[in-house]
Short mmCIF file of C-alpha atoms and ligand atoms in Angstrom, two decimals:
data_model
loop_
_atom_site.label_atom_id
_atom_site.label_comp_id
_atom_site.label_asym_id
_atom_site.label_seq_id
_atom_site.Cartn_x
_atom_site.Cartn_y
_atom_site.Cartn_z
CA UNK A 1 7.52 -6.15 -16.66
CA UNK A 2 5.50 -2.98 -16.88
CA UNK A 3 2.75 -3.55 -14.37
CA UNK A 4 1.15 -0.18 -14.98
CA UNK A 5 0.68 -0.76 -18.70
CA UNK A 6 -0.33 -4.39 -18.28
CA UNK A 7 -3.11 -3.47 -15.89
CA UNK A 8 -4.14 -0.53 -18.00
CA UNK A 9 -4.52 -3.02 -20.85
CA UNK A 10 -7.08 -4.89 -18.71
CA UNK A 11 -9.34 -1.85 -18.51
CA UNK A 12 -11.97 -3.06 -21.03
CA UNK A 13 -12.65 -6.18 -18.97
CA UNK A 14 -12.60 -4.21 -15.72
CA UNK A 15 -15.29 -1.92 -17.12
CA UNK A 16 -17.37 -4.85 -18.37
CA UNK A 17 -17.36 -6.27 -14.83
CA UNK A 18 -18.03 -2.84 -13.34
CA UNK A 19 -21.00 -2.15 -15.61
CA UNK A 20 -22.51 -5.59 -14.99
CA UNK A 21 -22.19 -5.22 -11.21
CA UNK A 22 -23.51 -1.67 -11.31
CA UNK A 23 -26.61 -2.78 -13.23
CA UNK A 24 -27.31 -5.62 -10.75
CA UNK A 25 -26.95 -4.30 -7.20
CA UNK A 26 -27.86 -6.40 -4.14
CA UNK A 27 -28.16 -5.52 -0.46
CA UNK A 28 -26.63 -6.60 2.83
CA UNK A 29 -25.20 -9.98 3.77
CA UNK A 30 -26.50 -12.39 1.14
CA UNK A 31 -25.66 -11.40 -2.44
CA UNK A 32 -26.59 -14.48 -4.50
CA UNK A 33 -26.30 -12.97 -7.99
CA UNK A 34 -23.22 -10.91 -7.25
CA UNK A 35 -21.40 -13.80 -5.58
CA UNK A 36 -22.30 -16.17 -8.44
CA UNK A 37 -21.00 -13.65 -10.97
CA UNK A 38 -17.71 -12.99 -9.18
CA UNK A 39 -17.22 -16.69 -8.50
CA UNK A 40 -17.82 -17.40 -12.19
CA UNK A 41 -15.18 -14.85 -13.22
CA UNK A 42 -12.65 -16.27 -10.73
CA UNK A 43 -13.34 -19.78 -12.00
CA UNK A 44 -12.81 -18.63 -15.59
CA UNK A 45 -9.40 -17.23 -14.59
CA UNK A 46 -8.53 -20.45 -12.78
CA UNK A 47 -8.34 -18.70 -9.40
CA UNK A 48 -8.90 -21.07 -6.49
CA UNK A 49 -11.70 -19.81 -4.23
CA UNK A 50 -14.32 -20.71 -1.66
CA UNK A 51 -17.84 -19.28 -1.51
CA UNK A 52 -19.14 -18.76 2.03
CA UNK A 53 -22.50 -20.42 2.87
CA UNK A 54 -25.56 -18.49 1.69
CA UNK A 55 -23.57 -16.41 -0.84
CA UNK A 56 -22.21 -14.26 2.00
CA UNK A 57 -18.68 -13.77 0.63
CA UNK A 58 -15.77 -15.27 -1.29
CA UNK A 59 -12.22 -16.04 -0.16
CA UNK A 60 -9.77 -16.61 -3.02
CA UNK A 61 -6.02 -17.20 -3.06
CA UNK A 62 -3.23 -16.76 -5.63
CA UNK A 63 0.46 -17.67 -5.43
CA UNK A 64 2.69 -20.26 -3.78
CA UNK A 65 5.66 -18.16 -2.77
CA UNK A 66 7.20 -18.64 0.68
CA UNK A 67 6.95 -14.92 1.52
CA UNK A 68 4.25 -13.07 3.49
CA UNK A 69 0.53 -13.58 2.92
CA UNK A 70 -1.16 -10.34 1.87
CA UNK A 71 -4.94 -9.97 1.89
CA UNK A 72 -6.78 -7.52 -0.35
CA UNK A 73 -10.38 -6.78 0.55
CA UNK A 74 -13.22 -5.54 -1.64
CA UNK A 75 -16.80 -4.99 -0.50
CA UNK A 76 -19.65 -5.84 -2.90
CA UNK A 77 -22.92 -4.58 -1.35
CA UNK A 78 -25.16 -1.76 -2.58
CA UNK A 79 -27.70 0.60 -0.98
CA UNK A 80 -31.47 0.97 -0.93
CA UNK A 81 -31.36 4.07 -3.13
CA UNK A 82 -33.33 4.50 -6.37
CA UNK A 83 -30.75 5.39 -9.02
CA UNK A 84 -31.09 8.71 -10.87
CA UNK A 85 -27.81 8.86 -12.78
CA UNK A 86 -29.29 8.17 -16.21
CA UNK A 87 -26.22 6.02 -17.01
CA UNK A 88 -26.65 3.42 -19.76
CA UNK A 89 -25.79 0.74 -17.20
CA UNK A 90 -27.97 2.20 -14.41
CA UNK A 91 -29.73 -0.15 -12.02
CA UNK A 92 -33.46 -0.58 -12.43
CA UNK A 93 -34.23 -2.75 -9.39
CA UNK A 94 -34.65 0.04 -6.82
CA UNK A 95 -31.21 -0.49 -5.29
CA UNK A 96 -28.02 1.24 -6.31
CA UNK A 97 -24.27 0.97 -6.08
CA UNK A 98 -24.16 4.50 -4.68
CA UNK A 99 -20.94 4.01 -2.73
CA UNK A 100 -18.74 2.44 -5.43
CA UNK A 101 -18.49 -1.09 -4.04
CA UNK A 102 -19.17 -2.37 -7.57
CA UNK A 103 -15.92 -0.66 -8.61
CA UNK A 104 -14.08 -2.26 -5.68
CA UNK A 105 -15.23 -5.69 -6.83
CA UNK A 106 -14.23 -5.04 -10.47
CA UNK A 107 -10.86 -3.66 -9.32
CA UNK A 108 -10.15 -6.73 -7.18
CA UNK A 109 -11.13 -9.05 -10.06
CA UNK A 110 -8.64 -7.16 -12.24
CA UNK A 111 -5.96 -7.54 -9.57
CA UNK A 112 -6.81 -11.27 -9.41
CA UNK A 113 -6.37 -11.55 -13.16
CA UNK A 114 -2.93 -9.92 -13.13
CA UNK A 115 -1.79 -11.91 -10.09
CA UNK A 116 -2.96 -15.19 -11.63
CA UNK A 117 -1.10 -14.43 -14.86
CA UNK A 118 2.10 -13.85 -12.83
CA UNK A 119 1.44 -16.47 -10.17
CA UNK A 120 4.79 -18.25 -10.58
CA UNK A 121 6.78 -15.10 -9.89
CA UNK A 122 4.97 -14.03 -6.70
CA UNK A 123 7.27 -13.94 -3.67
CA UNK A 124 4.39 -14.79 -1.30
CA UNK A 125 0.67 -15.40 -1.46
CA UNK A 126 -2.29 -13.06 -1.95
CA UNK A 127 -5.72 -13.69 -0.47
CA UNK A 128 -8.62 -11.93 -2.12
CA UNK A 129 -11.50 -11.16 0.23
CA UNK A 130 -14.78 -10.38 -1.53
CA UNK A 131 -16.96 -9.17 1.34
CA UNK A 132 -20.69 -8.48 1.65
CA UNK A 133 -22.61 -6.19 4.07
CA UNK A 134 -20.15 -3.34 4.53
CA UNK A 135 -22.94 -0.75 4.68
CA UNK A 136 -24.50 -2.56 7.65
CA UNK A 137 -21.04 -3.07 9.24
CA UNK A 138 -21.58 -6.84 9.54
CA UNK A 139 -19.62 -8.21 6.61
CA UNK A 140 -16.04 -8.01 7.85
CA UNK A 141 -16.90 -9.76 11.11
CA UNK A 142 -18.71 -12.43 9.12
CA UNK A 143 -15.62 -12.97 6.92
CA UNK A 144 -13.34 -13.18 9.98
CA UNK A 145 -15.72 -15.63 11.72
CA UNK A 146 -15.54 -17.74 8.54
CA UNK A 147 -11.76 -17.93 8.64
CA UNK A 148 -10.87 -15.28 6.06
CA UNK A 149 -7.72 -14.26 7.97
CA UNK A 150 -6.55 -17.84 8.64
CA UNK A 151 -5.19 -20.82 6.74
CA UNK A 152 -2.96 -19.34 5.53
CA UNK A 153 -2.74 -16.65 8.21
CA UNK A 154 -2.74 -13.15 6.75
CA UNK A 155 0.35 -11.03 7.53
CA UNK A 156 -0.87 -7.71 6.18
CA UNK A 157 -4.05 -6.40 4.61
CA UNK A 158 -4.91 -3.83 1.95
CA UNK A 159 -8.26 -2.24 1.14
CA UNK A 160 -9.27 0.58 -1.15
CA UNK A 161 -12.23 2.95 -1.47
CA UNK A 162 -13.11 4.79 -4.65
CA UNK A 163 -14.95 8.11 -4.86
CA UNK A 164 -14.33 11.11 -2.66
CA UNK A 165 -13.91 9.77 0.87
CA UNK A 166 -10.20 10.57 1.18
CA UNK A 167 -10.65 14.32 0.79
CA UNK A 168 -9.99 16.62 -2.15
CA UNK A 169 -7.59 15.27 -4.79
CA UNK A 170 -7.72 15.18 -8.60
CA UNK A 171 -9.36 12.08 -10.08
CA UNK A 172 -6.89 9.21 -10.35
CA UNK A 173 -4.75 10.34 -7.42
CA UNK A 174 -4.16 8.13 -4.40
CA UNK A 175 -4.73 9.34 -0.83
CA UNK A 176 -3.70 7.49 2.32
CA UNK A 177 -3.16 7.98 6.02
CA UNK A 178 -0.28 7.03 8.33
CA UNK A 179 -2.84 6.54 11.10
CA UNK A 180 -6.59 6.99 11.40
CA UNK A 181 -8.43 6.69 8.06
CA UNK A 182 -12.02 6.37 9.36
CA UNK A 183 -13.50 7.05 12.80
CA UNK A 184 -15.21 4.62 15.12
CA UNK A 185 -18.98 4.56 15.21
CA UNK A 186 -21.36 3.34 17.91
CA UNK A 187 -25.11 3.77 17.72
CA UNK A 188 -26.87 4.31 21.02
CA UNK A 189 -30.48 3.49 21.87
CA UNK A 190 -31.98 5.13 24.96
CA UNK A 191 -35.43 4.74 26.52
CA UNK A 192 -36.38 7.06 29.38
CA UNK A 193 -39.34 5.80 31.36
CA UNK A 194 -41.52 7.91 33.64
CA UNK A 195 -45.25 7.74 34.33
CA UNK A 196 -47.71 9.42 32.01
CA UNK A 197 -50.77 11.40 32.90
CA UNK A 198 -52.88 14.49 32.27
CA UNK A 199 -50.81 17.48 31.23
CA UNK A 200 -52.94 19.67 33.52
CA UNK A 201 -51.66 17.75 36.58
CA UNK A 202 -47.94 17.16 36.01
CA UNK A 203 -47.39 16.64 39.74
CA UNK A 204 -49.35 13.39 39.46
CA UNK A 205 -47.02 11.99 36.77
CA UNK A 206 -43.29 11.53 36.30
CA UNK A 207 -42.51 13.44 33.12
CA UNK A 208 -39.99 11.66 30.87
CA UNK A 209 -40.00 14.52 28.32
CA UNK A 210 -38.32 17.01 30.64
CA UNK A 211 -35.90 14.28 31.77
CA UNK A 212 -35.07 13.52 28.12
CA UNK A 213 -34.39 17.20 27.45
CA UNK A 214 -31.92 17.23 30.33
CA UNK A 215 -30.31 14.01 29.12
CA UNK A 216 -29.79 15.45 25.63
CA UNK A 217 -28.13 18.55 27.06
CA UNK A 218 -26.02 16.60 29.53
CA UNK A 219 -24.71 14.33 26.76
CA UNK A 220 -23.45 17.43 24.93
CA UNK A 221 -21.02 18.15 27.79
CA UNK A 222 -19.12 14.87 27.29
CA UNK A 223 -17.08 15.99 24.30
CA UNK A 224 -16.76 19.63 25.34
CA UNK A 225 -15.74 18.93 28.99
CA UNK A 226 -14.26 15.43 29.11
CA UNK A 227 -12.39 14.79 25.84
CA UNK A 228 -9.12 16.49 24.91
CA UNK A 229 -9.52 19.25 22.32
CA UNK A 230 -6.88 17.36 20.31
CA UNK A 231 -9.06 14.25 19.95
CA UNK A 232 -11.85 14.36 17.34
CA UNK A 233 -15.09 13.14 18.94
CA UNK A 234 -18.82 13.60 18.29
CA UNK A 235 -21.89 12.70 20.36
CA UNK A 236 -25.17 13.29 18.52
CA UNK A 237 -28.80 12.61 19.39
CA UNK A 238 -30.52 12.15 16.05
CA UNK A 239 -34.04 11.02 16.88
CA UNK A 240 -36.53 11.84 19.65
CA UNK A 241 -39.94 10.21 19.96
CA UNK A 242 -42.47 10.56 22.75
CA UNK A 243 -46.15 9.71 22.99
CA UNK A 244 -48.83 10.63 20.50
CA UNK A 245 -49.14 14.00 18.76
CA UNK A 246 -51.33 15.56 21.42
CA UNK A 247 -51.33 18.71 23.54
CA UNK A 248 -52.60 17.35 26.79
CA UNK A 249 -50.98 13.97 27.57
CA UNK A 250 -47.69 13.45 29.34
CA UNK A 251 -46.29 10.23 27.80
CA UNK A 252 -44.93 7.23 29.68
CA UNK A 253 -41.61 7.14 27.90
CA UNK A 254 -39.24 8.84 25.45
CA UNK A 255 -37.06 7.12 22.87
CA UNK A 256 -33.73 8.72 21.94
CA UNK A 257 -31.41 7.46 19.20
CA UNK A 258 -27.96 8.76 18.45
CA UNK A 259 -24.34 7.99 17.84
CA UNK A 260 -20.82 8.35 19.18
CA UNK A 261 -17.80 8.75 16.89
CA UNK A 262 -14.14 9.13 17.69
CA UNK A 263 -10.65 8.04 16.62
CA UNK A 264 -9.09 5.78 19.25
CA UNK A 265 -10.24 2.75 21.24
CA UNK A 266 -9.72 4.38 24.67
CA UNK A 267 -11.82 7.46 23.90
CA UNK A 268 -14.44 5.25 22.27
CA UNK A 269 -14.88 3.07 25.36
CA UNK A 270 -14.71 6.09 27.68
CA UNK A 271 -17.44 7.96 25.80
CA UNK A 272 -19.79 4.99 25.60
CA UNK A 273 -19.34 4.27 29.33
CA UNK A 274 -19.81 7.92 30.33
CA UNK A 275 -22.82 8.33 28.03
CA UNK A 276 -24.51 5.45 29.84
CA UNK A 277 -23.69 6.92 33.28
CA UNK A 278 -24.92 10.38 32.30
CA UNK A 279 -28.14 8.98 30.83
CA UNK A 280 -28.92 6.79 33.85
CA UNK A 281 -28.01 9.32 36.52
CA UNK A 282 -29.64 12.31 34.84
CA UNK A 283 -32.84 10.34 34.34
CA UNK A 284 -32.71 9.11 37.95
CA UNK A 285 -32.32 12.67 39.23
CA UNK A 286 -35.66 13.39 37.52
CA UNK A 287 -37.33 10.27 39.07
CA UNK A 288 -37.18 8.43 35.71
CA UNK A 289 -35.51 5.18 34.77
CA UNK A 290 -33.32 4.82 31.71
CA UNK A 291 -32.37 1.92 29.48
CA UNK A 292 -29.17 2.37 27.52
CA UNK A 293 -27.92 0.06 24.79
CA UNK A 294 -25.01 0.24 22.42
CA UNK A 295 -25.92 -1.13 18.99
CA UNK A 296 -23.69 -2.54 16.24
CA UNK A 297 -20.82 -0.25 15.43
CA UNK A 298 -17.28 -0.30 14.08
CA UNK A 299 -13.88 0.52 15.55
CA UNK A 300 -11.75 3.32 14.12
CA UNK A 301 -9.93 2.28 10.92
CA UNK A 302 -6.26 2.80 11.75
CA UNK A 303 -3.47 2.20 9.23
CA UNK A 304 -0.24 0.59 10.35
CA UNK A 305 2.43 3.25 9.86
CA UNK A 306 5.13 0.96 8.46
CA UNK A 307 2.68 -0.62 6.00
CA UNK A 308 1.38 2.80 4.96
CA UNK A 309 4.91 4.10 4.29
CA UNK A 310 5.72 1.08 2.12
CA UNK A 311 2.42 1.36 0.24
CA UNK A 312 3.05 5.08 -0.32
CA UNK A 313 6.41 4.25 -1.91
CA UNK A 314 4.83 1.50 -4.04
CA UNK A 315 2.06 3.84 -5.22
CA UNK A 316 4.48 6.71 -5.90
CA UNK A 317 6.55 4.42 -8.10
CA UNK A 318 3.49 3.91 -10.33
CA UNK A 319 2.06 7.41 -10.11
CA UNK A 320 4.83 9.86 -9.18
CA UNK A 321 3.53 13.09 -7.66
CA UNK A 322 -0.03 11.73 -7.56
CA UNK A 323 0.03 10.16 -4.09
CA UNK A 324 -0.94 12.28 -1.08
CA UNK A 325 -1.12 11.91 2.68
CA UNK A 326 -4.61 12.41 4.07
CA UNK A 327 -5.12 15.77 5.76
CA UNK A 328 -7.73 14.53 8.22
CA UNK A 329 -9.50 11.25 8.88
CA UNK A 330 -12.87 10.60 7.27
CA UNK A 331 -15.70 11.32 9.75
CA UNK A 332 -17.57 8.16 8.70
CA UNK A 333 -16.74 4.57 9.51
CA UNK A 334 -15.73 1.45 7.59
CA UNK A 335 -16.09 -2.11 8.74
CA UNK A 336 -12.67 -3.04 7.29
CA UNK A 337 -11.59 -1.73 10.70
CA UNK A 338 -12.34 -5.19 12.10
CA UNK A 339 -9.62 -6.75 9.93
CA UNK A 340 -7.22 -3.95 10.79
CA UNK A 341 -7.74 -4.59 14.51
CA UNK A 342 -6.23 -8.04 13.94
CA UNK A 343 -3.75 -7.56 11.09
CA UNK A 344 -1.55 -4.54 10.25
CA UNK A 345 -2.52 -2.96 6.97
CA UNK A 346 -3.18 0.05 4.82
CA UNK A 347 -6.49 1.45 3.60
CA UNK A 348 -6.18 3.71 0.56
CA UNK A 349 -8.46 6.01 -1.36
CA UNK A 350 -8.58 6.33 -5.13
CA UNK A 351 -9.95 9.79 -5.82
CA UNK A 352 -12.53 9.15 -8.56
CA UNK A 353 -15.65 11.30 -8.35
CA UNK A 354 -17.29 12.20 -11.66
CA UNK A 355 -18.52 15.72 -12.32
CA UNK A 356 -21.98 16.30 -13.79
CA UNK A 357 -22.44 18.49 -16.87
CA UNK A 358 -23.00 21.56 -14.67
CA UNK A 359 -19.97 20.75 -12.50
CA UNK A 360 -21.92 19.26 -9.61
CA UNK A 361 -20.34 16.38 -7.73
CA UNK A 362 -22.93 14.20 -5.98
CA UNK A 363 -21.68 12.60 -2.77
CA UNK A 364 -21.57 8.95 -1.77
CA UNK A 365 -25.02 7.42 -1.11
CA UNK A 366 -26.72 10.01 -3.36
CA UNK A 367 -29.07 8.81 -6.14
CA UNK A 368 -26.85 10.67 -8.66
CA UNK A 369 -23.48 9.46 -7.28
CA UNK A 370 -21.14 8.75 -10.19
CA UNK A 371 -17.55 7.62 -10.56
CA UNK A 372 -14.93 8.63 -13.10
CA UNK A 373 -14.60 5.14 -14.55
CA UNK A 374 -11.53 6.07 -16.60
CA UNK A 375 -9.33 6.00 -13.48
CA UNK A 376 -10.52 2.73 -11.93
CA UNK A 377 -7.70 0.64 -13.46
CA UNK A 378 -5.32 2.70 -11.30
CA UNK A 379 -6.89 1.14 -8.20
CA UNK A 380 -5.98 -2.34 -9.42
CA UNK A 381 -2.44 -1.22 -10.33
CA UNK A 382 -1.84 0.31 -6.90
CA UNK A 383 -3.22 -2.68 -5.00
CA UNK A 384 -1.12 -5.14 -7.01
CA UNK A 385 2.07 -3.06 -6.75
CA UNK A 386 1.49 -2.63 -3.01
CA UNK A 387 0.90 -6.35 -2.51
CA UNK A 388 4.12 -7.11 -4.42
CA UNK A 389 6.10 -4.74 -2.22
CA UNK A 390 4.55 -6.13 0.98
CA UNK A 391 5.28 -9.72 -0.09
CA UNK A 392 8.98 -8.93 -0.41
CA UNK A 393 10.49 -8.19 3.00
CA UNK A 394 13.51 -6.56 1.37
CA UNK A 395 11.47 -3.76 -0.24
ZN1 ZN B 401 -21.23 3.62 1.76
ZN1 ZN B 402 -18.39 2.42 0.81
#
C-alpha cells in the first residue's frame, strides 16, 4: 500500500475539517462545539470513542492487534485573539486558532480515517487523544486524570505541532529532537510586605519597594552564578505593582510576577527552591516579609531517544531528505510534557508557516498567524507511518 498517496488523497476532507474548526474556535477546557464536531466525524467513520464529561476531551481507539498501544495526541483549543488574517474561513467570534491546534485536530481525524480503513492490518492498537486546554497547560493532566493513558495502557506516545516552533525549515519538512523539545515553565507569584507611610519619613515605615528592587536583582544571580553555562535556564520578573500612582506614599506591599524556564527536572526544582529562598531571605534582610508561590506550569518536553530515532526513520521513508534534527529546544513549553513524563514518546514539528504577500511570516499567537495548508496532509502521513513502525517491535 502507498500510505503517502492514500493520505494525500484525503486532503480535501482534511481541509474541510480544518476550515470548519478554524472558523469556530473555542477556549480552554470545555469545547462543546468542537468536541461535538470531532465526535460526529469519528462516529461517521465508525471509530469507537468516549467523550469526557463537560466536553473536555475525546479518547478514541482503533485496531485490535496484539502489538504495542500507541497514542497520538492532538490539542483543540484556541486563543483569545481577534483574527486579522482576512481568510475566507476566518473566525468572527473574537477568538482565533492562532497556534494551529485546529490543524492538529484535522490531522488526527485524517489519521483516524486512514487507520480505521486499515484496522484489520494494524499490528497493535492506536489511541487518539483529542485534548482541550493546552494553552492553559491544564488539558493533558485532565486527560491523564480521566484515564487517557490506561485501559489499554499506552506504550508510546506521539504528538505533532504545526507552524514554526521547531526552528527554520522549509514548509512541509519534519523537525524533531532526540531529547528536549520544549522547556519547562513555572510561573512565580511574589508578594513583599512592609509597612507603608509618608515618603517624607521613610524611617517610620518599612519600605517594600526597595526590598523588591533587591529581590529582582538577587533573582538575576541564580542563572548566572548557580546554573551550569551548559544548561539553558531563564528567570524573568515580568510584572511589578506597588501602591497607587503617587509621589509621596510608601506602599504596604509590592507584587512581583515572573517565570522560570529550563530543560531538566533537577534544574527546574533547584531554581524554584532557590528562588523562594532568595526572595524570603532578601526580603527579610530588609525587614520585609515575602510570600512566594509557584503557579501552574509544565515540565520540560523530552523525547525518548529510541522512539525519536525510529520516528525519524519512519518519517524519512515518506519524505527522504526532508526530516531534520532540531538544532535547539523551543524556549516555550507544551503540556504534552505531562504524557511524556509517564510514557516514552516523540514530539515532532511539521514546518508549515505561510508567508504573507510581502513575505512577512507572523508568529504563533499573532492575529495574522497563518499556516501553509497545502502541507498539512504530511502531518497525518508522518503520524500514521510512525505509529505503524512503533506498533511493530521488529521495525
Ligand atoms: Zn500556543
Ligand atoms: Zn500550540
